[in-house]
């Protein structure tokens, strides 16, 4: 949410070269109290901050859709998520920043919406990485649009994710922790960056290649996707 943007920038100043801030209005808001679907006013509050910190942020994200029933119960809520998402895609093009996309129970509409951002009035973001949990056929549409797909350490608990990992070429795969939750052990909520090693090994096993190759290729992908990253 917008009130956290300043704290993120502060952390990046305290840990330069280690913390790279991203800004994005998530489809879920109000986690501390009662979670609710994002509203237009949530975005309006954040928009000036994108401009204020445009030279500091490495990407726009995490943005996207969450259409799970406990989150969205009306058509209006779905439409507001769509408006907030599209506006931030347009903003990423204006700022020339990559986009980190979140999609839950909305895989097809997420891919369709992003592919629709190619008109003159709505410039298409050039670098998109998406956390994806949809069907392989929908993932194929994303690959054709040259989107990158991100996986979590928790993939080892899902046969469906293994099928996706097999389908998607390594050159289009990214790794993330989604810390602090969704770790590699089911029902254990705590998650840490070191679990990327386990994810790397799992992807290597599924694809029948070495973990060193997975680490090398995915690192190069991130440095290409997020040019503001400078790893020392």
Tab-separated table of C-alpha atoms in Angstrom:
chain	number	residue	atom	x	y	z
A	1	UNK	CA	0.000	0.000	0.000
A	2	UNK	CA	1.063	3.602	-0.557
A	3	UNK	CA	1.832	4.319	3.098
A	4	UNK	CA	4.648	1.738	2.957
A	5	UNK	CA	6.479	3.239	-0.046
A	6	UNK	CA	8.614	5.579	2.060
A	7	UNK	CA	9.713	2.748	4.347
A	8	UNK	CA	10.794	0.674	1.368
A	9	UNK	CA	12.933	3.534	0.054
A	10	UNK	CA	14.458	3.998	3.507
A	11	UNK	CA	15.482	0.335	3.619
A	12	UNK	CA	17.124	0.617	0.208
A	13	UNK	CA	19.182	3.576	1.479
A	14	UNK	CA	20.266	1.663	4.584
A	15	UNK	CA	21.221	-1.429	2.526
A	16	UNK	CA	22.438	-0.113	-0.856
A	17	UNK	CA	23.233	-2.831	-3.346
A	18	UNK	CA	21.242	-5.346	-1.324
A	19	UNK	CA	17.676	-3.968	-1.241
A	20	UNK	CA	16.189	-2.807	-4.548
A	21	UNK	CA	12.748	-1.222	-4.034
A	22	UNK	CA	9.678	-1.881	-6.176
A	23	UNK	CA	6.394	0.011	-5.965
A	24	UNK	CA	2.994	-1.418	-6.759
A	25	UNK	CA	-0.586	-1.284	-5.518
A	26	UNK	CA	-1.472	-4.921	-4.850
A	27	UNK	CA	-4.962	-6.275	-5.697
A	28	UNK	CA	-5.441	-6.997	-1.979
A	29	UNK	CA	-5.351	-4.192	0.579
A	30	UNK	CA	-5.828	-3.841	4.330
A	31	UNK	CA	-3.950	-6.945	5.479
A	32	UNK	CA	-3.529	-5.652	9.055
A	33	UNK	CA	-7.270	-5.332	9.639
A	34	UNK	CA	-9.789	-6.667	7.154
A	35	UNK	CA	-8.369	-7.564	3.703
A	36	UNK	CA	-10.373	-6.136	0.812
A	37	UNK	CA	-10.144	-5.884	-2.953
A	38	UNK	CA	-8.194	-2.860	-4.166
A	39	UNK	CA	-10.126	0.351	-4.834
A	40	UNK	CA	-9.450	3.205	-7.212
A	41	UNK	CA	-8.659	5.533	-4.319
A	42	UNK	CA	-5.881	3.188	-3.202
A	43	UNK	CA	-4.148	3.817	-6.517
A	44	UNK	CA	-4.862	7.562	-6.530
A	45	UNK	CA	-3.055	7.898	-3.205
A	46	UNK	CA	-0.002	6.106	-4.581
A	47	UNK	CA	0.353	7.781	-7.996
A	48	UNK	CA	2.322	10.875	-6.844
A	49	UNK	CA	4.791	8.596	-5.036
A	50	UNK	CA	5.651	6.721	-8.224
A	51	UNK	CA	6.777	10.029	-9.727
A	52	UNK	CA	8.530	11.180	-6.557
A	53	UNK	CA	10.669	8.035	-6.351
A	54	UNK	CA	10.911	7.158	-10.051
A	55	UNK	CA	14.727	7.225	-10.006
A	56	UNK	CA	14.909	4.917	-6.990
A	57	UNK	CA	12.545	2.072	-7.852
A	58	UNK	CA	13.670	-0.974	-9.840
A	59	UNK	CA	10.230	-2.164	-10.978
A	60	UNK	CA	6.474	-1.691	-10.740
A	61	UNK	CA	4.977	-4.472	-8.640
A	62	UNK	CA	3.572	-6.561	-7.253
A	63	UNK	CA	0.414	-5.765	-9.226
A	64	UNK	CA	-2.312	-7.829	-10.846
A	65	UNK	CA	-5.453	-9.746	-9.911
A	66	UNK	CA	-6.832	-11.820	-7.054
A	67	UNK	CA	-10.240	-13.187	-7.962
A	68	UNK	CA	-10.584	-15.710	-5.135
A	69	UNK	CA	-14.183	-15.659	-3.813
A	70	UNK	CA	-13.284	-14.505	-0.301
A	71	UNK	CA	-11.553	-11.492	-1.854
A	72	UNK	CA	-13.899	-10.576	-4.704
A	73	UNK	CA	-17.661	-10.969	-4.481
A	74	UNK	CA	-18.962	-8.364	-6.961
A	75	UNK	CA	-18.423	-7.420	-10.595
A	76	UNK	CA	-17.529	-3.900	-9.460
A	77	UNK	CA	-14.597	-5.232	-7.427
A	78	UNK	CA	-13.320	-7.144	-10.453
A	79	UNK	CA	-13.620	-4.031	-12.605
A	80	UNK	CA	-11.758	-1.910	-10.067
A	81	UNK	CA	-8.924	-4.453	-9.947
A	82	UNK	CA	-8.792	-4.263	-13.743
A	83	UNK	CA	-8.635	-0.456	-13.787
A	84	UNK	CA	-5.923	-0.354	-11.124
A	85	UNK	CA	-3.887	-2.985	-12.969
A	86	UNK	CA	-4.147	-1.348	-16.397
A	87	UNK	CA	-3.216	2.069	-15.011
A	88	UNK	CA	-0.086	0.636	-13.437
A	89	UNK	CA	0.862	-1.172	-16.650
A	90	UNK	CA	0.612	2.163	-18.447
A	91	UNK	CA	2.677	3.768	-15.696
A	92	UNK	CA	5.410	1.151	-16.053
A	93	UNK	CA	5.708	2.023	-19.745
A	94	UNK	CA	5.886	5.719	-18.947
A	95	UNK	CA	8.631	5.142	-16.360
A	96	UNK	CA	10.366	2.488	-18.517
A	97	UNK	CA	10.324	-0.016	-15.664
A	98	UNK	CA	9.775	-3.797	-15.650
A	99	UNK	CA	6.603	-5.200	-14.108
A	100	UNK	CA	6.189	-7.873	-11.430
A	101	UNK	CA	2.719	-9.377	-11.876
A	102	UNK	CA	0.616	-11.336	-9.390
A	103	UNK	CA	-2.251	-13.555	-10.518
A	104	UNK	CA	-4.512	-15.721	-8.396
A	105	UNK	CA	-7.673	-17.374	-9.736
A	106	UNK	CA	-7.326	-15.034	-12.719
A	107	UNK	CA	-4.676	-16.517	-15.017
A	108	UNK	CA	-6.511	-16.077	-18.313
A	109	UNK	CA	-7.751	-12.546	-17.621
A	110	UNK	CA	-4.231	-11.556	-16.495
A	111	UNK	CA	-2.594	-12.717	-19.741
A	112	UNK	CA	-5.423	-11.291	-21.860
A	113	UNK	CA	-5.224	-7.906	-20.144
A	114	UNK	CA	-1.461	-7.621	-20.565
A	115	UNK	CA	-1.614	-8.632	-24.219
A	116	UNK	CA	-4.237	-5.925	-24.708
A	117	UNK	CA	-1.772	-3.255	-23.645
A	118	UNK	CA	-0.339	-2.997	-27.137
A	119	UNK	CA	-2.429	-0.237	-28.669
A	120	UNK	CA	-1.195	3.268	-29.408
A	121	UNK	CA	-3.193	4.693	-26.524
A	122	UNK	CA	-1.944	1.996	-24.117
A	123	UNK	CA	1.778	1.296	-24.678
A	124	UNK	CA	2.848	-2.238	-23.843
A	125	UNK	CA	5.362	-2.803	-21.016
A	126	UNK	CA	8.512	-4.355	-22.434
A	127	UNK	CA	9.599	-6.541	-19.500
A	128	UNK	CA	7.038	-8.596	-17.555
A	129	UNK	CA	7.548	-11.351	-14.994
A	130	UNK	CA	4.411	-13.051	-13.715
A	131	UNK	CA	3.744	-15.321	-10.755
A	132	UNK	CA	1.538	-17.839	-12.522
A	133	UNK	CA	-0.644	-20.673	-11.273
A	134	UNK	CA	-2.871	-21.266	-14.277
A	135	UNK	CA	-3.281	-23.894	-16.978
A	136	UNK	CA	-0.480	-24.820	-19.390
A	137	UNK	CA	-2.578	-23.635	-22.359
A	138	UNK	CA	-2.854	-20.176	-20.827
A	139	UNK	CA	0.865	-20.169	-20.038
A	140	UNK	CA	1.520	-20.835	-23.726
A	141	UNK	CA	-0.272	-17.582	-24.578
A	142	UNK	CA	2.050	-15.784	-22.166
A	143	UNK	CA	5.139	-17.376	-23.693
A	144	UNK	CA	4.061	-16.232	-27.145
A	145	UNK	CA	3.791	-12.711	-25.727
A	146	UNK	CA	7.344	-13.101	-24.297
A	147	UNK	CA	6.399	-12.936	-20.628
A	148	UNK	CA	8.648	-14.485	-17.987
A	149	UNK	CA	7.194	-16.904	-15.424
A	150	UNK	CA	8.145	-16.905	-11.767
A	151	UNK	CA	7.996	-19.881	-9.406
A	152	UNK	CA	8.097	-20.205	-5.596
A	153	UNK	CA	9.821	-22.739	-3.322
A	154	UNK	CA	6.365	-24.215	-2.666
A	155	UNK	CA	6.201	-25.635	-6.219
A	156	UNK	CA	7.451	-28.972	-4.904
A	157	UNK	CA	4.050	-29.559	-3.292
A	158	UNK	CA	2.107	-29.200	-6.574
A	159	UNK	CA	2.072	-31.627	-9.523
A	160	UNK	CA	0.498	-28.890	-11.674
A	161	UNK	CA	3.529	-26.611	-11.144
A	162	UNK	CA	5.883	-29.412	-12.191
A	163	UNK	CA	3.991	-29.682	-15.489
A	164	UNK	CA	4.371	-25.936	-16.002
A	165	UNK	CA	8.089	-26.044	-15.245
A	166	UNK	CA	8.528	-28.801	-17.843
A	167	UNK	CA	6.561	-26.813	-20.406
A	168	UNK	CA	8.248	-23.427	-19.954
A	169	UNK	CA	11.793	-23.125	-21.363
A	170	UNK	CA	14.423	-22.316	-18.748
A	171	UNK	CA	15.189	-19.064	-20.592
A	172	UNK	CA	11.733	-17.804	-19.530
A	173	UNK	CA	11.790	-18.912	-15.864
A	174	UNK	CA	12.445	-16.746	-12.810
A	175	UNK	CA	12.859	-17.677	-9.145
A	176	UNK	CA	11.269	-15.928	-6.158
A	177	UNK	CA	10.639	-16.658	-2.495
A	178	UNK	CA	7.430	-14.657	-1.921
A	179	UNK	CA	8.783	-14.215	1.624
A	180	UNK	CA	7.832	-14.336	4.389
A	181	UNK	CA	5.235	-17.027	3.542
A	182	UNK	CA	4.757	-20.000	1.196
A	183	UNK	CA	7.947	-21.906	1.895
A	184	UNK	CA	8.974	-25.297	0.482
A	185	UNK	CA	7.438	-27.284	3.358
A	186	UNK	CA	3.641	-27.514	3.376
A	187	UNK	CA	1.959	-25.894	6.408
A	188	UNK	CA	5.258	-24.205	7.418
A	189	UNK	CA	4.604	-20.549	6.710
A	190	UNK	CA	8.087	-19.120	7.319
A	191	UNK	CA	10.020	-18.544	4.099
A	192	UNK	CA	13.501	-17.092	3.552
A	193	UNK	CA	15.716	-16.141	0.577
A	194	UNK	CA	17.969	-19.150	1.187
A	195	UNK	CA	15.076	-21.352	0.030
A	196	UNK	CA	15.846	-20.241	-3.518
A	197	UNK	CA	18.573	-22.877	-3.429
A	198	UNK	CA	15.929	-25.566	-2.882
A	199	UNK	CA	13.786	-24.116	-5.673
A	200	UNK	CA	16.774	-24.054	-8.003
A	201	UNK	CA	17.493	-27.721	-7.240
A	202	UNK	CA	13.839	-28.675	-7.774
A	203	UNK	CA	13.639	-26.993	-11.186
A	204	UNK	CA	16.903	-28.673	-12.162
A	205	UNK	CA	15.492	-32.070	-11.175
A	206	UNK	CA	12.250	-31.530	-13.119
A	207	UNK	CA	14.139	-30.441	-16.242
A	208	UNK	CA	16.919	-33.014	-15.942
A	209	UNK	CA	19.759	-30.478	-15.834
A	210	UNK	CA	22.211	-29.268	-13.203
A	211	UNK	CA	21.300	-26.762	-10.496
A	212	UNK	CA	24.345	-24.712	-11.559
A	213	UNK	CA	22.835	-24.184	-15.008
A	214	UNK	CA	19.493	-23.129	-13.508
A	215	UNK	CA	21.248	-20.664	-11.201
A	216	UNK	CA	23.355	-19.201	-14.002
A	217	UNK	CA	20.497	-18.785	-16.488
A	218	UNK	CA	17.970	-17.349	-14.008
A	219	UNK	CA	20.547	-14.881	-12.650
A	220	UNK	CA	21.213	-13.587	-16.162
A	221	UNK	CA	17.460	-13.272	-16.712
A	222	UNK	CA	17.035	-11.088	-13.624
A	223	UNK	CA	19.939	-8.829	-14.567
A	224	UNK	CA	18.326	-8.395	-17.986
A	225	UNK	CA	14.811	-7.880	-16.636
A	226	UNK	CA	15.831	-5.438	-13.919
A	227	UNK	CA	18.666	-3.289	-15.288
A	228	UNK	CA	18.864	-1.209	-12.090
A	229	UNK	CA	20.149	-4.236	-10.199
A	230	UNK	CA	23.848	-4.084	-9.530
A	231	UNK	CA	25.131	-7.239	-7.851
A	232	UNK	CA	28.504	-6.780	-6.174
